[in-house]
Amino acid sequence: MSSKGEDLSDAVANFQQDRFNVHARGLRQKGDSVDAYFAEKTRRLEIAGAMLTIDKETSAAIVDGNPSLLLDVYRHKSNGRLEFSVGVSDGAPPEGIDAAETPRPLHEIPSEYRGKWAYSAHNCTGGEPTAILAIDSKGLHQSEGEMIALGVLPMGSSRRTIIINARNSGGGGKWDSTEEFTLSSDSAVLEWRTVRPYPSAVSRLVRCR
């Protein structure tokens, strides 16, 4: 049902209303997860024009009931539109402690991740400028470009891993990506990998003192 009390007859409209309920109204049904990407209003508006990959059985289950779903969101490389790939999950939605610990999106990169980082301790003092990365509350900056965080989501019970949906620029181009950062227990090492659109191997960074 929409925020105006109207019935919603298609899956995309249901997704858009669900993300509005979670992020704008603070309303969560059992099993609802909190994402970083759709925390912004402009991002939720994109859902209306999204392309949907879903079979008839899953679509009918969404409209007629309240199944547990697995939803992957991509951005089409040629036209920039969002793409949803949807399936019904075999697992039950989280309850109790697991539900209470579902992470909420952050508006900026946490302070423990900020500072200057390099691929080796030598690069911190005698390396090339391209080997130094600076992370602040807004994103990651290098001499060759920058990565601005559009949304940040902490992961896991230890909260030492964050997922960042980012807007990248460099080399005359701009693109969106999803990045994963994991901080060591002593906050001296940062492991970084790209999740989407092109998964990468893990890069190991050391904190510059």
Coordinates of N, CA and C in Angstrom, one line a residue:
M1 N 0.8 -1.2 0.0 CA 0.0 0.0 0.0 C 0.9 1.2 0.0
S2 N 0.5 2.3 -0.8 CA 1.3 3.5 -0.9 C 1.1 4.3 0.3
S3 N 2.0 5.4 0.4 CA 1.9 6.4 1.5 C 0.5 7.1 1.5
K4 N -0.2 7.0 0.4 CA -1.5 7.7 0.3 C -2.7 6.7 0.6
G5 N -2.3 5.4 1.0 CA -3.3 4.4 1.3 C -3.8 3.7 0.1
E6 N -3.1 3.8 -1.1 CA -3.6 3.2 -2.3 C -2.9 1.8 -2.5
D7 N -3.6 0.8 -3.0 CA -3.0 -0.5 -3.3 C -2.0 -0.4 -4.4
L8 N -0.9 -1.1 -4.3 CA 0.2 -1.1 -5.3 C 0.1 -2.5 -6.0
S9 N 0.0 -2.4 -7.3 CA -0.3 -3.6 -8.1 C 0.9 -4.2 -8.8
D10 N 2.1 -3.6 -8.7 CA 3.3 -4.1 -9.4 C 4.5 -4.1 -8.4
A11 N 5.4 -5.0 -8.8 CA 6.6 -5.2 -7.9 C 7.4 -4.0 -7.7
V12 N 7.7 -3.3 -8.8 CA 8.6 -2.1 -8.7 C 8.0 -1.0 -7.8
A13 N 6.7 -0.8 -7.9 CA 6.1 0.2 -7.0 C 6.2 -0.3 -5.5
N14 N 6.1 -1.6 -5.3 CA 6.2 -2.1 -3.9 C 7.6 -1.9 -3.4
F15 N 8.6 -2.1 -4.2 CA 10.0 -1.8 -3.8 C 10.2 -0.4 -3.5
Q16 N 9.7 0.5 -4.3 CA 9.9 2.0 -4.0 C 9.2 2.4 -2.7
Q17 N 8.0 1.9 -2.5 CA 7.3 2.2 -1.3 C 8.0 1.6 0.0
D18 N 8.5 0.4 -0.2 CA 9.3 -0.2 0.9 C 10.5 0.6 1.3
R19 N 11.3 1.0 0.3 CA 12.5 1.8 0.6 C 12.1 3.2 1.2
F20 N 10.9 3.7 0.8 CA 10.4 5.0 1.4 C 10.1 4.8 2.8
N21 N 9.4 3.7 3.1 CA 9.0 3.4 4.5 C 10.2 3.2 5.4
V22 N 11.2 2.5 4.9 CA 12.4 2.2 5.7 C 13.2 3.5 6.0
H23 N 13.5 4.2 4.9 CA 14.4 5.4 5.1 C 13.8 6.7 5.5
A24 N 12.6 7.0 4.9 CA 11.9 8.3 5.2 C 11.0 8.2 6.4
R25 N 10.3 7.1 6.6 CA 9.4 7.0 7.7 C 9.9 6.2 8.9
G26 N 11.0 5.5 8.7 CA 11.5 4.7 9.8 C 10.6 3.5 10.1
L27 N 9.9 3.0 9.1 CA 9.0 1.8 9.3 C 9.6 0.6 8.7
R28 N 9.8 -0.4 9.5 CA 10.3 -1.7 9.0 C 9.5 -2.8 9.3
Q29 N 9.2 -3.7 8.3 CA 8.5 -4.9 8.6 C 9.5 -6.0 8.9
K30 N 9.0 -7.1 9.5 CA 9.9 -8.2 9.8 C 10.7 -8.7 8.6
G31 N 12.0 -8.7 8.7 CA 12.8 -9.1 7.6 C 13.4 -8.0 6.8
D32 N 12.9 -6.8 6.9 CA 13.4 -5.6 6.1 C 14.8 -5.4 6.5
S33 N 15.6 -5.2 5.4 CA 17.0 -4.8 5.6 C 17.2 -3.3 5.4
V34 N 18.3 -2.7 5.9 CA 18.6 -1.3 5.6 C 19.7 -1.2 4.7
D35 N 19.6 -0.5 3.6 CA 20.6 -0.4 2.6 C 21.2 1.0 2.7
A36 N 22.4 1.2 2.2 CA 23.0 2.6 2.1 C 22.5 3.3 0.9
Y37 N 22.3 2.6 -0.2 CA 22.1 3.3 -1.5 C 20.8 4.1 -1.5
F38 N 19.7 3.5 -1.1 CA 18.4 4.2 -1.2 C 18.1 5.1 0.0
A39 N 19.1 5.4 0.8 CA 18.9 6.3 1.9 C 18.6 7.7 1.4
E40 N 19.1 8.1 0.2 CA 18.8 9.4 -0.4 C 17.6 9.4 -1.2
K41 N 16.8 10.5 -1.1 CA 15.5 10.6 -1.8 C 15.7 10.4 -3.3
T42 N 16.7 11.1 -3.9 CA 16.9 11.0 -5.4 C 17.2 9.6 -5.8
R43 N 17.8 8.8 -5.0 CA 18.0 7.4 -5.4 C 16.7 6.6 -5.4
R44 N 15.9 6.9 -4.4 CA 14.6 6.1 -4.4 C 13.7 6.5 -5.6
L45 N 13.8 7.7 -6.1 CA 13.0 8.1 -7.2 C 13.5 7.3 -8.5
E46 N 14.7 6.9 -8.5 CA 15.2 6.1 -9.6 C 14.5 4.7 -9.8
I47 N 13.9 4.3 -8.6 CA 13.3 2.9 -8.7 C 12.2 2.8 -9.7
A48 N 11.5 3.9 -9.8 CA 10.3 3.9 -10.7 C 10.7 3.6 -12.2
G49 N 11.9 3.9 -12.6 CA 12.3 3.7 -13.9 C 13.2 2.5 -14.1
A50 N 13.3 1.7 -13.0 CA 14.2 0.5 -13.0 C 13.8 -0.6 -13.9
M51 N 14.8 -1.3 -14.4 CA 14.5 -2.5 -15.2 C 14.4 -3.7 -14.2
L52 N 13.5 -4.6 -14.4 CA 13.3 -5.7 -13.5 C 13.5 -7.1 -14.1
T53 N 14.3 -7.9 -13.5 CA 14.5 -9.3 -13.9 C 13.8 -10.1 -12.8
I54 N 12.7 -10.7 -13.1 CA 11.9 -11.4 -12.1 C 10.9 -12.4 -12.8
D55 N 10.7 -13.6 -12.3 CA 9.8 -14.5 -12.9 C 8.4 -14.3 -12.4
K56 N 7.4 -14.9 -13.1 CA 6.0 -14.6 -12.8 C 5.6 -15.0 -11.4
E57 N 6.2 -16.2 -11.0 CA 5.8 -16.7 -9.6 C 6.3 -15.7 -8.5
T58 N 7.5 -15.2 -8.7 CA 8.1 -14.3 -7.7 C 7.3 -13.0 -7.7
S59 N 6.9 -12.4 -8.9 CA 6.2 -11.2 -9.0 C 4.8 -11.4 -8.3
A60 N 4.2 -12.5 -8.6 CA 2.8 -12.7 -8.0 C 2.9 -12.8 -6.5
A61 N 4.0 -13.5 -6.0 CA 4.2 -13.6 -4.5 C 4.4 -12.3 -3.9
I62 N 5.1 -11.3 -4.5 CA 5.3 -10.0 -3.9 C 4.0 -9.2 -3.8
V63 N 3.2 -9.3 -4.9 CA 1.9 -8.5 -4.9 C 0.9 -9.2 -4.0
D64 N 0.8 -10.5 -3.9 CA -0.2 -11.2 -3.2 C 0.2 -11.5 -1.7
G65 N 1.4 -11.4 -1.4 CA 1.8 -11.8 0.0 C 3.0 -11.0 0.5
N66 N 3.8 -11.6 1.4 CA 5.0 -10.9 1.9 C 6.2 -11.9 2.0
P67 N 6.7 -12.3 0.9 CA 7.8 -13.3 0.9 C 9.1 -12.7 1.3
S68 N 10.0 -13.5 1.7 CA 11.4 -13.1 2.0 C 12.1 -13.1 0.6
L69 N 12.7 -11.9 0.2 CA 13.3 -11.8 -1.1 C 14.8 -11.6 -1.1
L70 N 15.4 -12.0 -2.1 CA 16.8 -11.6 -2.4 C 16.8 -10.7 -3.5
L71 N 17.4 -9.5 -3.3 CA 17.3 -8.4 -4.3 C 18.7 -7.9 -4.6
D72 N 19.2 -8.0 -5.8 CA 20.5 -7.4 -6.3 C 20.2 -6.2 -7.1
V73 N 20.9 -5.1 -6.9 CA 20.7 -3.9 -7.6 C 22.0 -3.6 -8.4
Y74 N 21.8 -3.3 -9.7 CA 22.9 -3.0 -10.6 C 22.6 -1.7 -11.3
R75 N 23.6 -1.1 -11.9 CA 23.3 0.1 -12.8 C 23.8 -0.3 -14.2
H76 N 22.9 -0.2 -15.2 CA 23.2 -0.6 -16.6 C 24.3 0.3 -17.1
K77 N 25.3 -0.4 -17.7 CA 26.5 0.4 -18.2 C 26.2 1.3 -19.3
S78 N 25.2 1.0 -20.2 CA 25.0 1.7 -21.4 C 24.0 2.9 -21.2
N79 N 23.0 2.7 -20.4 CA 22.0 3.7 -20.2 C 21.9 4.3 -18.8
G80 N 22.6 3.7 -17.9 CA 22.6 4.3 -16.5 C 21.4 3.9 -15.7
R81 N 20.4 3.2 -16.2 CA 19.2 2.8 -15.4 C 19.6 1.7 -14.4
L82 N 18.8 1.7 -13.3 CA 18.9 0.7 -12.3 C 18.3 -0.6 -12.9
E83 N 18.9 -1.7 -12.5 CA 18.4 -3.1 -12.8 C 18.2 -3.8 -11.5
F84 N 17.1 -4.4 -11.3 CA 16.8 -5.3 -10.2 C 16.7 -6.7 -10.6
S85 N 17.4 -7.6 -9.9 CA 17.3 -9.0 -10.1 C 16.7 -9.6 -8.8
V86 N 15.5 -10.2 -8.9 CA 14.8 -10.6 -7.7 C 14.5 -12.0 -7.7
G87 N 14.6 -12.6 -6.5 CA 14.2 -14.0 -6.3 C 13.7 -14.2 -4.9
V88 N 13.0 -15.3 -4.6 CA 12.5 -15.5 -3.3 C 13.5 -16.3 -2.5
S89 N 13.8 -15.8 -1.3 CA 14.8 -16.4 -0.4 C 14.2 -17.7 0.2
D90 N 15.1 -18.7 0.4 CA 14.6 -19.9 1.1 C 14.7 -19.7 2.6
G91 N 15.4 -18.7 3.1 CA 15.6 -18.6 4.5 C 14.5 -17.7 5.1
A92 N 14.2 -17.8 6.4 CA 13.2 -17.0 7.0 C 13.9 -15.7 7.4
P93 N 13.1 -14.6 7.5 CA 13.7 -13.3 7.8 C 14.2 -13.3 9.2
P94 N 15.2 -12.5 9.5 CA 15.9 -12.5 10.9 C 14.9 -12.1 12.0
E95 N 15.1 -12.6 13.1 CA 14.3 -12.3 14.3 C 15.2 -12.1 15.5
G96 N 14.6 -11.6 16.6 CA 15.3 -11.5 17.8 C 16.6 -10.6 17.7
I97 N 17.7 -11.2 18.2 CA 19.0 -10.5 18.3 C 19.4 -10.2 16.9
D98 N 19.3 -11.1 15.9 CA 19.8 -10.9 14.6 C 19.1 -9.7 13.9
A99 N 17.8 -9.6 14.1 CA 17.0 -8.5 13.6 C 17.4 -7.2 14.2
A100 N 17.6 -7.2 15.5 CA 18.0 -6.0 16.2 C 19.4 -5.5 15.8
E101 N 20.2 -6.4 15.4 CA 21.6 -5.9 15.0 C 21.7 -5.6 13.5
T102 N 20.6 -5.6 12.8 CA 20.7 -5.2 11.4 C 21.3 -3.8 11.3
P103 N 22.4 -3.6 10.6 CA 23.1 -2.3 10.5 C 22.2 -1.2 9.9
R104 N 22.4 0.0 10.4 CA 21.7 1.1 9.7 C 22.7 1.9 8.9
P105 N 22.3 2.5 7.8 CA 23.2 3.3 7.0 C 23.8 4.5 7.7
L106 N 25.0 4.9 7.3 CA 25.7 6.0 7.9 C 25.7 7.2 6.9
H107 N 25.8 8.4 7.4 CA 25.8 9.5 6.5 C 27.2 9.9 6.1
E108 N 28.3 9.4 6.7 CA 29.6 9.7 6.4 C 30.5 8.5 6.7
I109 N 31.8 8.5 6.3 CA 32.7 7.5 6.6 C 33.1 7.6 8.0
P110 N 33.1 6.5 8.8 CA 33.5 6.6 10.3 C 34.9 7.1 10.5
S111 N 35.1 7.8 11.6 CA 36.3 8.5 11.9 C 37.5 7.5 11.9
E112 N 37.3 6.3 12.3 CA 38.4 5.3 12.5 C 39.0 4.9 11.1
Y113 N 38.3 5.2 10.0 CA 38.8 4.9 8.7 C 39.5 6.1 8.0
R114 N 39.4 7.2 8.6 CA 40.0 8.4 8.0 C 41.5 8.6 8.3
G115 N 42.1 9.3 7.4 CA 43.6 9.5 7.5 C 44.3 9.3 6.2
K116 N 45.6 9.2 6.3 CA 46.4 9.0 5.1 C 46.8 7.5 5.1
W117 N 46.7 6.9 3.9 CA 47.0 5.5 3.7 C 47.9 5.3 2.5
A118 N 48.7 4.2 2.5 CA 49.6 3.9 1.4 C 49.7 2.4 1.2
Y119 N 50.3 2.0 0.1 CA 50.4 0.5 -0.2 C 51.6 -0.1 0.6
S120 N 52.5 0.8 1.1 CA 53.6 0.3 2.0 C 54.0 1.4 2.9
A121 N 54.7 1.1 4.0 CA 55.2 2.1 4.9 C 56.2 3.0 4.2
H122 N 57.0 2.5 3.3 CA 57.9 3.4 2.5 C 57.2 4.5 1.7
N123 N 56.1 4.1 1.2 CA 55.4 5.1 0.4 C 54.9 6.3 1.2
C124 N 54.7 6.1 2.5 CA 54.2 7.1 3.4 C 55.2 8.3 3.4
T125 N 56.5 8.0 3.3 CA 57.5 9.1 3.5 C 58.3 9.4 2.2
G126 N 58.6 8.3 1.4 CA 59.4 8.5 0.3 C 58.8 8.1 -1.0
G127 N 57.6 7.8 -1.0 CA 57.0 7.3 -2.3 C 56.4 8.4 -3.2
E128 N 55.9 7.9 -4.3 CA 55.3 8.8 -5.2 C 53.9 9.3 -4.7
P129 N 53.5 10.6 -5.1 CA 52.2 11.1 -4.6 C 51.0 10.2 -4.9
T130 N 51.2 9.4 -6.1 CA 50.1 8.6 -6.5 C 49.9 7.4 -5.5
A131 N 50.9 7.1 -4.7 CA 50.8 6.0 -3.8 C 50.1 6.4 -2.4
I132 N 49.8 7.6 -2.3 CA 49.2 8.1 -1.0 C 47.7 8.3 -1.3
L133 N 46.8 7.8 -0.4 CA 45.4 7.9 -0.4 C 45.0 8.6 0.9
A134 N 44.1 9.6 0.7 CA 43.6 10.3 1.9 C 42.1 10.0 2.0
I135 N 41.6 9.5 3.2 CA 40.2 9.3 3.4 C 39.7 10.3 4.4
D136 N 38.6 10.9 4.1 CA 38.0 11.8 5.0 C 36.5 11.4 5.2
S137 N 35.7 12.2 5.8 CA 34.3 11.9 6.0 C 33.5 11.7 4.8
K138 N 34.0 12.3 3.7 CA 33.2 12.3 2.4 C 33.6 11.2 1.4
G139 N 34.9 10.8 1.5 CA 35.3 9.8 0.6 C 36.8 9.6 0.6
L140 N 37.3 9.1 -0.6 CA 38.8 8.8 -0.7 C 39.3 9.6 -1.8
H141 N 40.5 10.2 -1.6 CA 41.1 11.1 -2.5 C 42.5 10.7 -2.9
Q142 N 42.8 10.7 -4.2 CA 44.2 10.5 -4.7 C 44.6 11.6 -5.6
S143 N 45.8 11.6 -6.0 CA 46.3 12.6 -7.0 C 45.6 12.4 -8.3
E144 N 45.2 11.1 -8.6 CA 44.7 10.8 -9.9 C 43.2 10.8 -10.0
G145 N 42.5 11.1 -8.9 CA 41.1 11.1 -8.9 C 40.5 11.0 -7.4
E146 N 39.2 10.8 -7.3 CA 38.6 10.7 -6.0 C 37.4 9.8 -6.1
M147 N 37.0 9.3 -4.9 CA 35.8 8.5 -4.7 C 34.9 9.1 -3.6
I148 N 33.8 9.6 -4.0 CA 32.9 10.2 -3.0 C 31.8 9.3 -2.6
A149 N 31.6 9.1 -1.3 CA 30.7 8.2 -0.7 C 29.3 8.7 -0.9
L150 N 28.4 7.9 -1.5 CA 27.0 8.3 -1.6 C 26.2 7.6 -0.5
G151 N 26.7 6.5 0.1 CA 26.1 5.9 1.2 C 27.1 4.9 1.8
V152 N 27.0 4.7 3.1 CA 27.9 3.9 3.9 C 27.2 2.9 4.8
L153 N 27.5 1.6 4.7 CA 26.8 0.7 5.5 C 27.7 -0.2 6.3
P154 N 27.7 -0.2 7.6 CA 28.6 -1.1 8.4 C 28.1 -2.5 8.3
M155 N 29.0 -3.4 8.3 CA 28.7 -4.8 8.2 C 29.3 -5.7 9.3
G156 N 28.6 -6.7 9.7 CA 29.1 -7.6 10.7 C 28.9 -7.1 12.1
S157 N 29.0 -8.0 13.1 CA 28.8 -7.7 14.5 C 30.0 -6.8 15.0
S158 N 31.2 -6.9 14.4 CA 32.3 -6.2 14.9 C 32.3 -4.8 14.3
R159 N 31.6 -4.6 13.3 CA 31.5 -3.3 12.6 C 32.9 -2.8 12.1
R160 N 33.8 -3.8 11.7 CA 35.1 -3.4 11.2 C 35.1 -3.4 9.7
T161 N 34.0 -3.7 9.1 CA 33.8 -3.7 7.6 C 32.7 -2.7 7.3
I162 N 33.0 -1.9 6.2 CA 31.9 -1.0 5.7 C 31.8 -1.2 4.2
I163 N 30.6 -1.1 3.7 CA 30.3 -1.1 2.3 C 30.0 0.3 1.9
I164 N 30.6 0.8 0.8 CA 30.4 2.2 0.4 C 29.9 2.2 -1.1
N165 N 28.8 2.8 -1.3 CA 28.3 3.1 -2.7 C 28.9 4.4 -3.0
A166 N 29.7 4.4 -4.1 CA 30.6 5.6 -4.4 C 30.4 6.1 -5.8
R167 N 30.6 7.4 -5.9 CA 30.7 8.1 -7.2 C 32.2 8.4 -7.5
N168 N 32.8 7.8 -8.5 CA 34.2 7.9 -8.8 C 34.5 8.9 -9.9
S169 N 35.6 9.6 -9.9 CA 36.0 10.4 -11.0 C 37.5 10.3 -11.1
G170 N 38.0 10.5 -12.4 CA 39.4 10.4 -12.6 C 39.7 10.0 -14.1
G171 N 40.8 10.5 -14.6 CA 41.1 10.2 -16.0 C 40.1 10.7 -17.0
G172 N 39.3 11.8 -16.6 CA 38.4 12.4 -17.5 C 37.0 11.7 -17.5
G173 N 36.8 10.6 -16.6 CA 35.6 9.9 -16.6 C 35.0 9.9 -15.2
K174 N 33.7 9.5 -15.2 CA 33.0 9.3 -13.9 C 32.2 8.0 -14.0
W175 N 32.1 7.3 -12.8 CA 31.4 6.0 -12.8 C 31.1 5.7 -11.3
D176 N 30.1 4.9 -11.1 CA 29.6 4.5 -9.8 C 30.2 3.1 -9.5
S177 N 30.4 2.8 -8.2 CA 30.9 1.5 -7.8 C 30.5 1.2 -6.4
T178 N 30.6 0.0 -6.0 CA 30.4 -0.5 -4.6 C 31.8 -1.0 -4.1
E179 N 32.2 -0.4 -3.0 CA 33.5 -0.7 -2.4 C 33.4 -1.3 -1.0
E180 N 34.3 -2.2 -0.7 CA 34.3 -2.8 0.7 C 35.7 -2.5 1.4
F181 N 35.6 -2.0 2.6 CA 36.8 -1.6 3.4 C 36.7 -2.4 4.7
T182 N 37.8 -3.1 5.1 CA 37.8 -3.8 6.3 C 39.0 -3.3 7.1
L183 N 38.8 -2.9 8.3 CA 39.8 -2.3 9.2 C 40.3 -3.3 10.2
S184 N 41.7 -3.4 10.3 CA 42.2 -4.3 11.3 C 41.9 -3.9 12.7
S185 N 42.0 -4.8 13.7 CA 41.6 -4.5 15.0 C 42.5 -3.4 15.7
D186 N 43.7 -3.2 15.2 CA 44.5 -2.1 15.7 C 44.4 -0.8 14.8
S187 N 43.5 -0.9 13.8 CA 43.3 0.3 12.9 C 44.5 0.7 12.1
A188 N 45.5 -0.2 12.0 CA 46.7 0.1 11.3 C 46.7 -0.4 9.8
V189 N 45.8 -1.3 9.5 CA 45.8 -1.9 8.2 C 44.4 -1.8 7.6
L190 N 44.2 -1.5 6.4 CA 42.9 -1.4 5.7 C 42.9 -2.2 4.5
E191 N 42.0 -3.2 4.4 CA 41.9 -4.0 3.2 C 40.7 -3.5 2.4
W192 N 41.0 -3.3 1.1 CA 40.0 -2.6 0.2 C 39.8 -3.5 -1.1
R193 N 38.6 -3.6 -1.4 CA 38.3 -4.3 -2.7 C 37.0 -3.7 -3.3
T194 N 37.0 -3.7 -4.6 CA 35.8 -3.3 -5.4 C 34.8 -4.5 -5.5
V195 N 33.6 -4.3 -5.2 CA 32.6 -5.3 -5.3 C 31.9 -5.3 -6.6
R196 N 31.5 -4.0 -7.0 CA 30.8 -3.8 -8.3 C 31.2 -2.5 -8.9
P197 N 31.2 -2.3 -10.2 CA 30.7 -3.3 -11.2 C 31.7 -4.4 -11.6
Y198 N 33.0 -4.2 -11.3 CA 34.0 -5.1 -11.7 C 34.8 -5.6 -10.4
P199 N 34.4 -6.7 -9.9 CA 35.1 -7.2 -8.7 C 36.6 -7.2 -8.8
S200 N 37.3 -6.8 -7.7 CA 38.8 -6.8 -7.8 C 39.3 -7.6 -6.6
A201 N 40.6 -7.9 -6.7 CA 41.3 -8.5 -5.6 C 41.5 -7.5 -4.5
V202 N 41.8 -8.0 -3.3 CA 41.9 -7.2 -2.1 C 43.3 -6.4 -2.2
S203 N 43.2 -5.1 -1.9 CA 44.4 -4.3 -1.8 C 44.7 -4.1 -0.3
R204 N 45.9 -4.2 0.1 CA 46.2 -4.0 1.6 C 46.9 -2.6 1.7
L205 N 46.4 -1.8 2.5 CA 46.9 -0.4 2.8 C 47.4 -0.3 4.2
V206 N 48.4 0.5 4.4 CA 48.9 0.7 5.8 C 48.7 2.2 6.1
R207 N 48.4 2.4 7.4 CA 48.2 3.8 7.8 C 49.5 4.6 7.9
C208 N 49.5 5.8 7.4 CA 50.7 6.6 7.5 C 50.6 7.4 8.8
R209 N 51.7 7.4 9.5 CA 51.7 8.1 10.8 C 52.3 9.5 10.7

